[in-house]
Tab-separated table of C-alpha atoms and ligand atoms in Angstrom:
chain	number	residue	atom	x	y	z
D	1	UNK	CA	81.456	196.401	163.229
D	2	UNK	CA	80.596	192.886	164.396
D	3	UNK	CA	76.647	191.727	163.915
D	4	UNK	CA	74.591	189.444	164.916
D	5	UNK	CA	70.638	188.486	164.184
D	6	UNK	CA	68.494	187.181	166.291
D	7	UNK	CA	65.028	185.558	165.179
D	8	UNK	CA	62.795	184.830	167.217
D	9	UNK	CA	59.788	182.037	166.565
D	10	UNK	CA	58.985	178.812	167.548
D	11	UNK	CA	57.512	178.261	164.217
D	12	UNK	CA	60.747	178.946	162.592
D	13	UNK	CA	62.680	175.881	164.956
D	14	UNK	CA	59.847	173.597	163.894
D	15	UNK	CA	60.495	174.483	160.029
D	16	UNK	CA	57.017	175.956	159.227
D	17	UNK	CA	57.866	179.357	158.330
D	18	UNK	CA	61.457	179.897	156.207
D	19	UNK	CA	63.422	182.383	157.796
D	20	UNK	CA	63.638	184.894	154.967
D	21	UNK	CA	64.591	187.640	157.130
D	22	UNK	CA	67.737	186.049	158.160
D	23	UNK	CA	68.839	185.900	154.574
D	24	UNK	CA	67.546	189.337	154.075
D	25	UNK	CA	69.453	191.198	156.539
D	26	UNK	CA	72.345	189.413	156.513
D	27	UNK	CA	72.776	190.486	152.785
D	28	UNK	CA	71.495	193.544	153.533
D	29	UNK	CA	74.496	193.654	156.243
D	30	UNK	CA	76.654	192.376	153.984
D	31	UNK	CA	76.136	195.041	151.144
D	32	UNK	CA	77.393	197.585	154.171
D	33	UNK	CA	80.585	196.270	154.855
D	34	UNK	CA	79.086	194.967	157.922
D	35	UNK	CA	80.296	191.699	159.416
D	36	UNK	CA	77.986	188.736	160.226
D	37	UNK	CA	79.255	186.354	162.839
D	38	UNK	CA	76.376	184.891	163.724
D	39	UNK	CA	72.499	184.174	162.882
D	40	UNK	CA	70.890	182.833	165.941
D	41	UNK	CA	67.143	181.390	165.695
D	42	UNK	CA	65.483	180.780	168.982
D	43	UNK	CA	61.684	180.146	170.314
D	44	UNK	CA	58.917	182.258	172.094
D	45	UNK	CA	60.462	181.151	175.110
D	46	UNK	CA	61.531	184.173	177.336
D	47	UNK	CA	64.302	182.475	179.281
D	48	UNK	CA	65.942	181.214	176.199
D	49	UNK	CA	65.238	184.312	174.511
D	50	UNK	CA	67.182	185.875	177.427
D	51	UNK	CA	70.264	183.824	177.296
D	52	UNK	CA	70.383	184.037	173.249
D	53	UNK	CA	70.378	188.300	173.980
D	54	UNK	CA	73.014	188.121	176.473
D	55	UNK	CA	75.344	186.136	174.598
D	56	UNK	CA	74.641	188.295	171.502
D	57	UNK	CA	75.527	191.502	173.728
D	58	UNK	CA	78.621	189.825	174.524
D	59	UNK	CA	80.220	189.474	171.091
D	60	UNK	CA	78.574	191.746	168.468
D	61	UNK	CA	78.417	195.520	168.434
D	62	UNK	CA	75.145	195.200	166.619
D	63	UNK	CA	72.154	192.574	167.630
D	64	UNK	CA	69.254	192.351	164.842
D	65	UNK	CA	66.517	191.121	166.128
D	66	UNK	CA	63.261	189.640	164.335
D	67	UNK	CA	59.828	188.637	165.290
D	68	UNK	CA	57.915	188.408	168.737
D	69	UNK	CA	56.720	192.083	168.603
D	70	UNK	CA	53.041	191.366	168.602
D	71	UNK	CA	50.401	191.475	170.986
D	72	UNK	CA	49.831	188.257	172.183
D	73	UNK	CA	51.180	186.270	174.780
D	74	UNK	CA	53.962	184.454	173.037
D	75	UNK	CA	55.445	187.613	171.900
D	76	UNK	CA	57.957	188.248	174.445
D	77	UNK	CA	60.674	189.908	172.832
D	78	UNK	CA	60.667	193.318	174.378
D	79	UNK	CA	60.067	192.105	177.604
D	80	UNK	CA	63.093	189.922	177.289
D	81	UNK	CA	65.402	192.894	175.751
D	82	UNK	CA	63.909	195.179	178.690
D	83	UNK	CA	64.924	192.477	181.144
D	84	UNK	CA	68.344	192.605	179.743
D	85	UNK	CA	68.689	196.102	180.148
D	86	UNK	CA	67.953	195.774	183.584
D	87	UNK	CA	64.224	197.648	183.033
D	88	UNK	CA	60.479	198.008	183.469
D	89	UNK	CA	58.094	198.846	180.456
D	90	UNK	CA	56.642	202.252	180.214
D	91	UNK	CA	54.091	203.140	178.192
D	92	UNK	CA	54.741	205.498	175.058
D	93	UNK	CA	51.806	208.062	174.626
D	94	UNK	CA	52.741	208.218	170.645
D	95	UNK	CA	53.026	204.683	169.906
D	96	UNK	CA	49.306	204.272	171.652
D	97	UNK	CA	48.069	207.214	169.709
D	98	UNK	CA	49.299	205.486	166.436
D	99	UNK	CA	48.319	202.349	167.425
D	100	UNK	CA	44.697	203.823	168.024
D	101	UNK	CA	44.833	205.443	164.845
D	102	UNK	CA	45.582	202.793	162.987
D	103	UNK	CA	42.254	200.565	164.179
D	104	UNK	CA	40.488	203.988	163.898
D	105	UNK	CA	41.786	204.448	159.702
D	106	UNK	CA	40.300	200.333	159.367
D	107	UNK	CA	37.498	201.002	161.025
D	108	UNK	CA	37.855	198.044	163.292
D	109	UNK	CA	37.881	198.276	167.546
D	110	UNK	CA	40.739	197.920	169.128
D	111	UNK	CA	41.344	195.142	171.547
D	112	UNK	CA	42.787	196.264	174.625
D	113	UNK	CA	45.705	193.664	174.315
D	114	UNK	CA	47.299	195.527	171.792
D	115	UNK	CA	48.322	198.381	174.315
D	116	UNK	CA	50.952	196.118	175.159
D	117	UNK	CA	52.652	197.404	171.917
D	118	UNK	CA	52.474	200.556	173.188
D	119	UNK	CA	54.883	199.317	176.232
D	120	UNK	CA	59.032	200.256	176.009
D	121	UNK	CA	61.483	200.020	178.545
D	122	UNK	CA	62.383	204.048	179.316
D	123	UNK	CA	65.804	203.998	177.748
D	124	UNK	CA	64.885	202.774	174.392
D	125	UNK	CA	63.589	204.202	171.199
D	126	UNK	CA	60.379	203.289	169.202
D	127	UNK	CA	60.971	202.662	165.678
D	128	UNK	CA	58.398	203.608	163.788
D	129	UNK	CA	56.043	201.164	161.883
D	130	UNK	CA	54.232	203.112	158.717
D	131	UNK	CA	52.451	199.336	157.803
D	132	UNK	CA	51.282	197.516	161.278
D	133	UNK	CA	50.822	198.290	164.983
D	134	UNK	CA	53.894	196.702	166.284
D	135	UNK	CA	56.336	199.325	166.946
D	136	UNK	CA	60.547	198.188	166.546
D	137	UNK	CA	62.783	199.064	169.469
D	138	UNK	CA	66.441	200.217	169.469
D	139	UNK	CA	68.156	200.358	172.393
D	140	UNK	CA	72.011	200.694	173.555
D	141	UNK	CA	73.863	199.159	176.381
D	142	UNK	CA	77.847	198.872	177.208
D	143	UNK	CA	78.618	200.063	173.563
D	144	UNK	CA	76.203	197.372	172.275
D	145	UNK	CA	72.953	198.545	169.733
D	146	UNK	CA	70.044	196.224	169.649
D	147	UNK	CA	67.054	196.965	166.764
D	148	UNK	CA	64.171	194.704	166.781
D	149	UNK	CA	61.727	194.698	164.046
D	150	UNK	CA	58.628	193.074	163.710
D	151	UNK	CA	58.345	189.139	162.084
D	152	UNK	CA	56.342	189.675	158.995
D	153	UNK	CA	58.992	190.309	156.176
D	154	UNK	CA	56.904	193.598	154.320
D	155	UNK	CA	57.463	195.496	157.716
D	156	UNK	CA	61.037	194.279	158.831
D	157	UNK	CA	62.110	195.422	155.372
D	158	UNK	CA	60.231	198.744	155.037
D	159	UNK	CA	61.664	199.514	158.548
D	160	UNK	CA	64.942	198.322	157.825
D	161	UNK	CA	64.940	200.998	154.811
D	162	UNK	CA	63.261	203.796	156.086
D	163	UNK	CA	65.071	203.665	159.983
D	164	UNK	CA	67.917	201.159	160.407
D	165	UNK	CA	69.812	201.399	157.542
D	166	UNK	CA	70.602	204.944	157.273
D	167	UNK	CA	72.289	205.038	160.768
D	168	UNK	CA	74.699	201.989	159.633
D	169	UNK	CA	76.161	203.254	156.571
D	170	UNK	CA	79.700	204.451	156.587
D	171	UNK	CA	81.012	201.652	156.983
D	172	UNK	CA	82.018	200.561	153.275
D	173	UNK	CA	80.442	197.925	150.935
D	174	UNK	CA	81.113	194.557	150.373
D	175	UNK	CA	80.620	193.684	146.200
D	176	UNK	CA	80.817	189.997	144.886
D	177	UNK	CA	80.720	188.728	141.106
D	178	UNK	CA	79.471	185.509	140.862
D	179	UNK	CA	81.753	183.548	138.210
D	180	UNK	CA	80.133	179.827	136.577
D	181	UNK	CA	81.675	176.862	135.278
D	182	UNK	CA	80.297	174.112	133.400
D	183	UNK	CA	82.043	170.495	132.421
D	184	UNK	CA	84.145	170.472	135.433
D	185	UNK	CA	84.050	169.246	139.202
D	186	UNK	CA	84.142	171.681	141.874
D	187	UNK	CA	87.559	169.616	143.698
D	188	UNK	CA	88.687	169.904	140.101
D	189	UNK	CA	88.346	173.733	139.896
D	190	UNK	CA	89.204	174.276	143.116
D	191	UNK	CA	92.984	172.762	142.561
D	192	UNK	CA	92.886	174.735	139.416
D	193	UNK	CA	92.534	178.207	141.550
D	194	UNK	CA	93.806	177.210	144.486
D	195	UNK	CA	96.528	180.429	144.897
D	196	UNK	CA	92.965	182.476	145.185
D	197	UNK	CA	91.858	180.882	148.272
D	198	UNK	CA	94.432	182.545	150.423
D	199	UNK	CA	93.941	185.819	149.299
D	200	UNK	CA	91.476	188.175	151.848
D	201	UNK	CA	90.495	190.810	149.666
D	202	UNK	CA	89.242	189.591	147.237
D	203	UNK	CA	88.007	186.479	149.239
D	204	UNK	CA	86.970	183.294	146.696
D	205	UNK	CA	85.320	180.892	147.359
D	206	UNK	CA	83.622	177.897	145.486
D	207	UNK	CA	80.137	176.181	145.541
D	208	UNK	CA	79.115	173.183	143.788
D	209	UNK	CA	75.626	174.322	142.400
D	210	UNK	CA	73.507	171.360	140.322
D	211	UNK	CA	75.659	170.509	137.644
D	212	UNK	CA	78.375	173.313	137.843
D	213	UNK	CA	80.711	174.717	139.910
D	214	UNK	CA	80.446	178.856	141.147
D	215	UNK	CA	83.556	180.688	142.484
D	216	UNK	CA	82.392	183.964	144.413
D	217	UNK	CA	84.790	186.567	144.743
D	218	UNK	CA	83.778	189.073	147.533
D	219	UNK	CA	85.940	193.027	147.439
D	220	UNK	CA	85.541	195.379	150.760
D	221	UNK	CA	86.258	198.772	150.416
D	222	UNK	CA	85.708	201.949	151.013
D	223	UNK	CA	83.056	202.857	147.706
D	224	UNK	CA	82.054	200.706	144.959
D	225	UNK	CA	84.795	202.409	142.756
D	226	UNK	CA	87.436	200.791	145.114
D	227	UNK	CA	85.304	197.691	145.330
D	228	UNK	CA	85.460	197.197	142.015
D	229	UNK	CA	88.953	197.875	141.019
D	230	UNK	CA	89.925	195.936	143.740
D	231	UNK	CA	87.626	192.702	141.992
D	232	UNK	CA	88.753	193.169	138.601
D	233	UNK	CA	92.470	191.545	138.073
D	234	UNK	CA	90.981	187.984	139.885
D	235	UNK	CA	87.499	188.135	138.236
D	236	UNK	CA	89.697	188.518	135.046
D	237	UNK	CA	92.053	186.365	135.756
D	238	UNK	CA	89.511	183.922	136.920
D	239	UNK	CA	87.415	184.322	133.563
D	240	UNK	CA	90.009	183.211	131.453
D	241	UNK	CA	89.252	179.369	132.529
D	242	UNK	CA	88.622	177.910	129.081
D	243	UNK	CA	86.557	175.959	128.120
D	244	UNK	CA	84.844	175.835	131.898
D	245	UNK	CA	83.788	179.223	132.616
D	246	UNK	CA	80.691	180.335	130.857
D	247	UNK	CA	79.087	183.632	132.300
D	248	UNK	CA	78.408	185.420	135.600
D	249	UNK	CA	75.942	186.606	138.021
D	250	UNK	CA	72.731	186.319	136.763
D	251	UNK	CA	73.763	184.422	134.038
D	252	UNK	CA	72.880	180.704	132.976
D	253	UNK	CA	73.885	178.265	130.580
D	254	UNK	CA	70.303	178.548	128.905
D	255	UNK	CA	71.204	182.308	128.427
D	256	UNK	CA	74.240	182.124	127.418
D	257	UNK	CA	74.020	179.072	124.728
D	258	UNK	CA	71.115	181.434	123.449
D	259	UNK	CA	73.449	184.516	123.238
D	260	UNK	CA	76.349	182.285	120.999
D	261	UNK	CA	72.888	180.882	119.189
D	262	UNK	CA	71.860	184.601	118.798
D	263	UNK	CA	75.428	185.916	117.494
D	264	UNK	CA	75.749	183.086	114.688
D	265	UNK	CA	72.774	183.495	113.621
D	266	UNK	CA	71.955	179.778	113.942
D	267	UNK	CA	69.060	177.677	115.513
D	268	UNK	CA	68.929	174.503	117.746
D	269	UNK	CA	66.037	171.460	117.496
D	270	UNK	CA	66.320	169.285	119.979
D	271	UNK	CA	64.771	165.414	120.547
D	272	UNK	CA	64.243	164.439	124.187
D	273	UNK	CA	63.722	160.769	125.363
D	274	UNK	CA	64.382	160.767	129.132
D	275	UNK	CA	64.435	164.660	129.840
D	276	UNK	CA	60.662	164.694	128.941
D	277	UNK	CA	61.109	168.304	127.308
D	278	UNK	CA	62.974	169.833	130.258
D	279	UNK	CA	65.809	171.037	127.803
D	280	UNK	CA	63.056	172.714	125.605
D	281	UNK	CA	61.547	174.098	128.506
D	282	UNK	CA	64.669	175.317	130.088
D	283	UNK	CA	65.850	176.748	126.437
D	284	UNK	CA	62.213	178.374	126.545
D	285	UNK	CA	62.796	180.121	130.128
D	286	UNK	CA	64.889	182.991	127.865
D	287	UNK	CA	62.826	185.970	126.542
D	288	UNK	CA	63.790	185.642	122.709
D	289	UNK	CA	64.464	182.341	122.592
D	290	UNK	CA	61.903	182.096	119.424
D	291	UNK	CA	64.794	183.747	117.545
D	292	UNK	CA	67.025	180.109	117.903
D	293	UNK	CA	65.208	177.400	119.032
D	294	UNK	CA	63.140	175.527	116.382
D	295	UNK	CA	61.155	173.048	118.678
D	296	UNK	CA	61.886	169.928	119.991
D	297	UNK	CA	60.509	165.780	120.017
D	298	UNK	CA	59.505	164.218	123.433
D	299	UNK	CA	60.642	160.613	122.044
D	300	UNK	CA	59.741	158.825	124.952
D	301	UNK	CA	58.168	155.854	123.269
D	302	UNK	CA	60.698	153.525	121.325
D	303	UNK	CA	58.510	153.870	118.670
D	304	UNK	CA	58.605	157.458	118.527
D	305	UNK	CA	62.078	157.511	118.282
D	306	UNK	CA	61.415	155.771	114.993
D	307	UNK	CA	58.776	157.799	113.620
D	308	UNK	CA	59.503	160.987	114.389
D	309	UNK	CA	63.419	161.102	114.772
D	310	UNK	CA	64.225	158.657	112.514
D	311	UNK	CA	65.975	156.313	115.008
D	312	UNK	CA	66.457	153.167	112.778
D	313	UNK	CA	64.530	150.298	113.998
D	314	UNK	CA	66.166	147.446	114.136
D	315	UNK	CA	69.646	148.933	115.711
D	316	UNK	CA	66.916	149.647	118.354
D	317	UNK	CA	65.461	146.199	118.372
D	318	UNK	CA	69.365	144.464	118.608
D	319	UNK	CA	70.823	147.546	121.226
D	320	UNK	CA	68.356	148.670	123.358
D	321	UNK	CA	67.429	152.666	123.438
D	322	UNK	CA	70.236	153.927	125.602
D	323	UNK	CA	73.455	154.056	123.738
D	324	UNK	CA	75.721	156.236	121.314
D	325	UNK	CA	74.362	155.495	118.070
D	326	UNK	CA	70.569	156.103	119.395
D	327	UNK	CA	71.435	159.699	121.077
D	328	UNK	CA	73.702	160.851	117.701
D	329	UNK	CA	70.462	159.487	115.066
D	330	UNK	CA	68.191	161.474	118.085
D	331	UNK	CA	70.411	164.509	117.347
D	332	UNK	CA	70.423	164.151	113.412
D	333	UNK	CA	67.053	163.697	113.234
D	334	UNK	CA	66.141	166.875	115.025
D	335	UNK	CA	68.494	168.656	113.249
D	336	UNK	CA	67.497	167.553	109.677
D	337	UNK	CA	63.834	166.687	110.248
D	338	UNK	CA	63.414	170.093	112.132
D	339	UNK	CA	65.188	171.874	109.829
D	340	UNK	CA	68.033	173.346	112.511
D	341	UNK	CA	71.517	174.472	112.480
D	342	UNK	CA	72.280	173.047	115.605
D	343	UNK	CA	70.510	169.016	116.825
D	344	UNK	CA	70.723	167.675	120.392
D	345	UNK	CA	69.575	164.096	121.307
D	346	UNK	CA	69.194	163.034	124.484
D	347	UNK	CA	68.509	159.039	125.710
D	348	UNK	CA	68.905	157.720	129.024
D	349	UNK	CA	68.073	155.538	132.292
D	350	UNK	CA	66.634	158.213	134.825
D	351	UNK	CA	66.253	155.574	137.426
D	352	UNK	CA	66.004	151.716	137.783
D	353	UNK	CA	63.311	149.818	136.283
D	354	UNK	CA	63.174	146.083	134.907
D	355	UNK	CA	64.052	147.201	131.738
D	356	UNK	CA	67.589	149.004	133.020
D	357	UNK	CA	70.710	146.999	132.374
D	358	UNK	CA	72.119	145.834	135.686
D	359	UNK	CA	74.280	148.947	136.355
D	360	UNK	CA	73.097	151.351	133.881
D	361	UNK	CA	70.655	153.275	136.492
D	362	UNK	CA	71.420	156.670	136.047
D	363	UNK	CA	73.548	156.561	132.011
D	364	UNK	CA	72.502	159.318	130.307
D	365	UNK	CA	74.193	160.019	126.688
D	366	UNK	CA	73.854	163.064	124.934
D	367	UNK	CA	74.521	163.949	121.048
D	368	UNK	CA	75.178	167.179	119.457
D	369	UNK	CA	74.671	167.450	115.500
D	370	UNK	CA	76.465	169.998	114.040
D	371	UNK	CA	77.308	171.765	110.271
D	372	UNK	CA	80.763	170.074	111.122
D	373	UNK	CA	79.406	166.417	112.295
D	374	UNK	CA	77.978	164.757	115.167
D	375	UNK	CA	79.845	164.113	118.910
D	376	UNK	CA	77.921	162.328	121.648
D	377	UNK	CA	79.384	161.690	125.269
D	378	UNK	CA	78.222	159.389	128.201
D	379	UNK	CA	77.517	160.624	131.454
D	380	UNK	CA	77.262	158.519	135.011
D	381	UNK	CA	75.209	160.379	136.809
D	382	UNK	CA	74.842	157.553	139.960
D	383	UNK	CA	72.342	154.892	140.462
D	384	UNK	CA	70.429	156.685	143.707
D	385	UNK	CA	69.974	159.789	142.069
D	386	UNK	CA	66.385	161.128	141.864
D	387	UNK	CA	65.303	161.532	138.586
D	388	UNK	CA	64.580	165.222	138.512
D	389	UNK	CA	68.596	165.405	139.286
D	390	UNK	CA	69.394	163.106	136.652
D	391	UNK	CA	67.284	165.193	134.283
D	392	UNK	CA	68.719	168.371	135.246
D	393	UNK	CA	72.030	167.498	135.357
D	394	UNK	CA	71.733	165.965	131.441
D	395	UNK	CA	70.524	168.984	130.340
D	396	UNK	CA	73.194	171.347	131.911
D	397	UNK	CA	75.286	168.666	129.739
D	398	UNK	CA	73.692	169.360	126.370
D	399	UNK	CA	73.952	173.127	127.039
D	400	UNK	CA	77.421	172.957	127.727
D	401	UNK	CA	78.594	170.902	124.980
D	402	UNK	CA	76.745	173.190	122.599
D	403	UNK	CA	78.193	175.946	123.816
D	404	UNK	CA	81.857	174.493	123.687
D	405	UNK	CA	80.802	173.520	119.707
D	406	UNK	CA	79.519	177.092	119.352
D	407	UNK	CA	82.667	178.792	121.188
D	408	UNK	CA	84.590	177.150	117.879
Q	501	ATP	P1	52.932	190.683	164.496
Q	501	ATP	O1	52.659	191.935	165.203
Q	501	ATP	O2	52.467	190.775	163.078
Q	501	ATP	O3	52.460	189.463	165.219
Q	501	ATP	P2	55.538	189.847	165.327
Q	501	ATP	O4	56.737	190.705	165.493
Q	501	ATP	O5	54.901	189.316	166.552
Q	501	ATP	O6	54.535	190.587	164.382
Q	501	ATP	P3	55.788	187.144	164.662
Q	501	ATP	O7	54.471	186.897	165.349
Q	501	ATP	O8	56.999	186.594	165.259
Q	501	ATP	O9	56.005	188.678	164.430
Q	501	ATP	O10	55.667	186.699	163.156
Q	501	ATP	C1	54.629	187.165	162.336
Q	501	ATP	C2	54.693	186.429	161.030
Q	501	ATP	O11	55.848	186.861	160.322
Q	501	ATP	C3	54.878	184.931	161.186
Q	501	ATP	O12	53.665	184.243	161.200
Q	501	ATP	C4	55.675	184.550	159.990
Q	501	ATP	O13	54.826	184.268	158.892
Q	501	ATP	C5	56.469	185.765	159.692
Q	501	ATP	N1	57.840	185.621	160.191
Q	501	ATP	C6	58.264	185.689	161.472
Q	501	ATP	N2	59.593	185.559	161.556
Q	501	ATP	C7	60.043	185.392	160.303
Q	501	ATP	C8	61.324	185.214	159.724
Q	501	ATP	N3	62.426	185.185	160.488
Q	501	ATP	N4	61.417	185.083	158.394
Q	501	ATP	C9	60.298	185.127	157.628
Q	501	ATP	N5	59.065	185.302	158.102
Q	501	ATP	C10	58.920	185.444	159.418
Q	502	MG	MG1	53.221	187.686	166.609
């Protein structure tokens, strides 16, 4: 079965409103075994509105449509779908009756615009609307079915529940595992896995995702059993990518440096110059995360660095604060002064300022102190990048290269 969904709203073309029931039905689609080909978004505009039906009627089995069911004026869409079917609009004693009701139960009078909800073309079918006045509509015509629900997402999705998606299923499920990869670029992963592109079930396929690299690998089948069976040689096969791969699904590298953290037993203290605390705050995002890290510095000062890390003073004064030796005595002194298994330091040039070698915009180095010694690397993250990138992206470092010390 072929779909296609069809939103209609001006305010979604002019970027006001996010079209969250696009995404919502098309996974909702998706999780049937149901094939998306296209998601069309068009404005309260009943001759475009017109054109965007009959060109969905002319290559998808299934049309989805969203918004324009209200009572106003500029909701036009079941005019525009009775048009298409070559109808008037009739109007449906039940759907007036509930529509009455429902001003009745909140005590408020009805305005007689709202009748117009109450209006079908013959052929079609109310779908019931338990939250608001504005009744869906399904309708068939030359072997195509339409279903239009109402804009605001609470009633699209309790109708899509309670009416729509019963009559779809049968038609298999599509399951996906979500596999992530740290310390490696997504051209570099992709000529890694390559072989798995061409393959069509499972289907892979990469995304470069702030500082790491996701492969999703999509199974359709029958059940979930076959689903899953059919997933399981590539998502193993795929897993085995050392050191890159890290976890899946809902996993992160926060969660999964404080599972390793967790199973050693061991804690982490951390000193921050240019990340302002976003490690510690990231590391903090994990129920349980009391259980391994310490605390950490916000060094930001060069002073500070002194004081409270121990940074010595007058390599400072001769180097400047962004360099190896300052990010390794960053990491020692968390680790020692905090009293940690584990130390990261972090020191670097977020953006450009008159203090920022010509060049340097955008350095970041990172040092992990460990029971076994201390390893810092350099990282270019590019001149232009905004500094909440930057940030990110050097803590998505530090996370990884603890968690390559702690796969040891
Ligand atoms: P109502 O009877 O409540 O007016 P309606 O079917 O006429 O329903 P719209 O007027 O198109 O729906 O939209 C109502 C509200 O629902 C919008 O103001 C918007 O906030 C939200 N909405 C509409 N379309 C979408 C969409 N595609 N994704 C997310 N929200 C939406
Ligand atoms: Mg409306």
């Amino acid at each position: 079965m072929r779909a296609e969904i069809l939103c209609v709203g001006t305010e979604l073309l002019i970027g006001q409103v996010v079209n969250t029931n696009a995404t919502f039905l098309s996974r909702e689609l998706a999780a049937l075994g149901i094939d998306v080909h296209w998601v069309v978004t068009v404005g309260d505009n009943f001759e475009r509105l017109g054109q965007a039906i009959a060109e969905a009627a002319s290559r998808a089995d299934l049309v989805l449509l969203s918004g324009g069911l209200g009572p106003t004026e500029d909701d036009i869409t079941i005019e525009a779908i009775a048009r298409y079917l070559g109808e008037g609009l009739e109007e449906r004693a039940d759907v007036r009756q509930h529509i009455e009701e429902l001003f009745r139960k909140r005590n408020r009078p009805m305005n007689p615009t709202n009748l117009k909800q109450a209006l079908f073309p013959p052929s079609a079918t109310p779908i019931p609307n338990p939250s608001g006045t504005a009744y869906g509509l399904y309708a068939e015509r030359n072997g195509t079915q339409f279903m239009s629900f109402p804009g605001v997402p609470f009633e699209l999705e309790v109708m899509w529940r309670s009416w729509a998606r019963p009559r779809l299923t049968g038609s298999g499920v599509i399951q996906s595992v979500l596999l992530k990869y740290a310390g490696i670029g997504e051209s570099d992963l992709a000529s890694k896995v390559s072989t798995y592109f061409q393959g069509t079930n499972p289907t892979v396929a990469p995304y470069a995702s702030n500082g790491e690299v996701h492969l999703r690998v999509t199974a359709k089948a029958a059940s979930s059993e076959d689903a899953e069976a059919l997933l399981a040689p590539t998502v193993a096969a795929l897993s085995a990518i050392t050191p890159y791969y890290y976890g899946r699904n809902e996993e992160t590298l926060p969660s999964v440096v404080g599972k390793l953290l967790l199973e050693h037993k061991q804690t982490v203290a951390l000193a921050e110059s240019c990340t302002g605390g976003l490690l510690a705050s990231r590391i903090t995002d994990i129920s349980g995360a009391s259980n391994y890290l310490v605390g950490g510095l916000v060094v930001y000062a060069t002073r500070l660095k002194t004081e409270l890390a121990g940074v010595n003073a007058d390599w400072l004064a001769a180097h400047g604060t962004v360099n190896r030796e300052v990010a390794e005595e960053l990491a020692n002194g968390a680790r020692v002064r905090l009293r940690a298994d584990w130390g990261i330091g972090i020191t670097g040039w977020a953006s450009n300022g008159p203090d920022v070698p010509a060049g340097d915009a955008g350095l970041v180095w990172v040092a992990i102190a460990g029971p076994a010694g201390t390893e810092a690397e350099a990282h270019r993250f590019g001149e232009k990048t905004p500094r909440e990138v930057i940030k990110y992206r050097a803590t998505q470092v530090a996370l990884d290269l603890l968690r390559r010390r702690l796969l040891i």
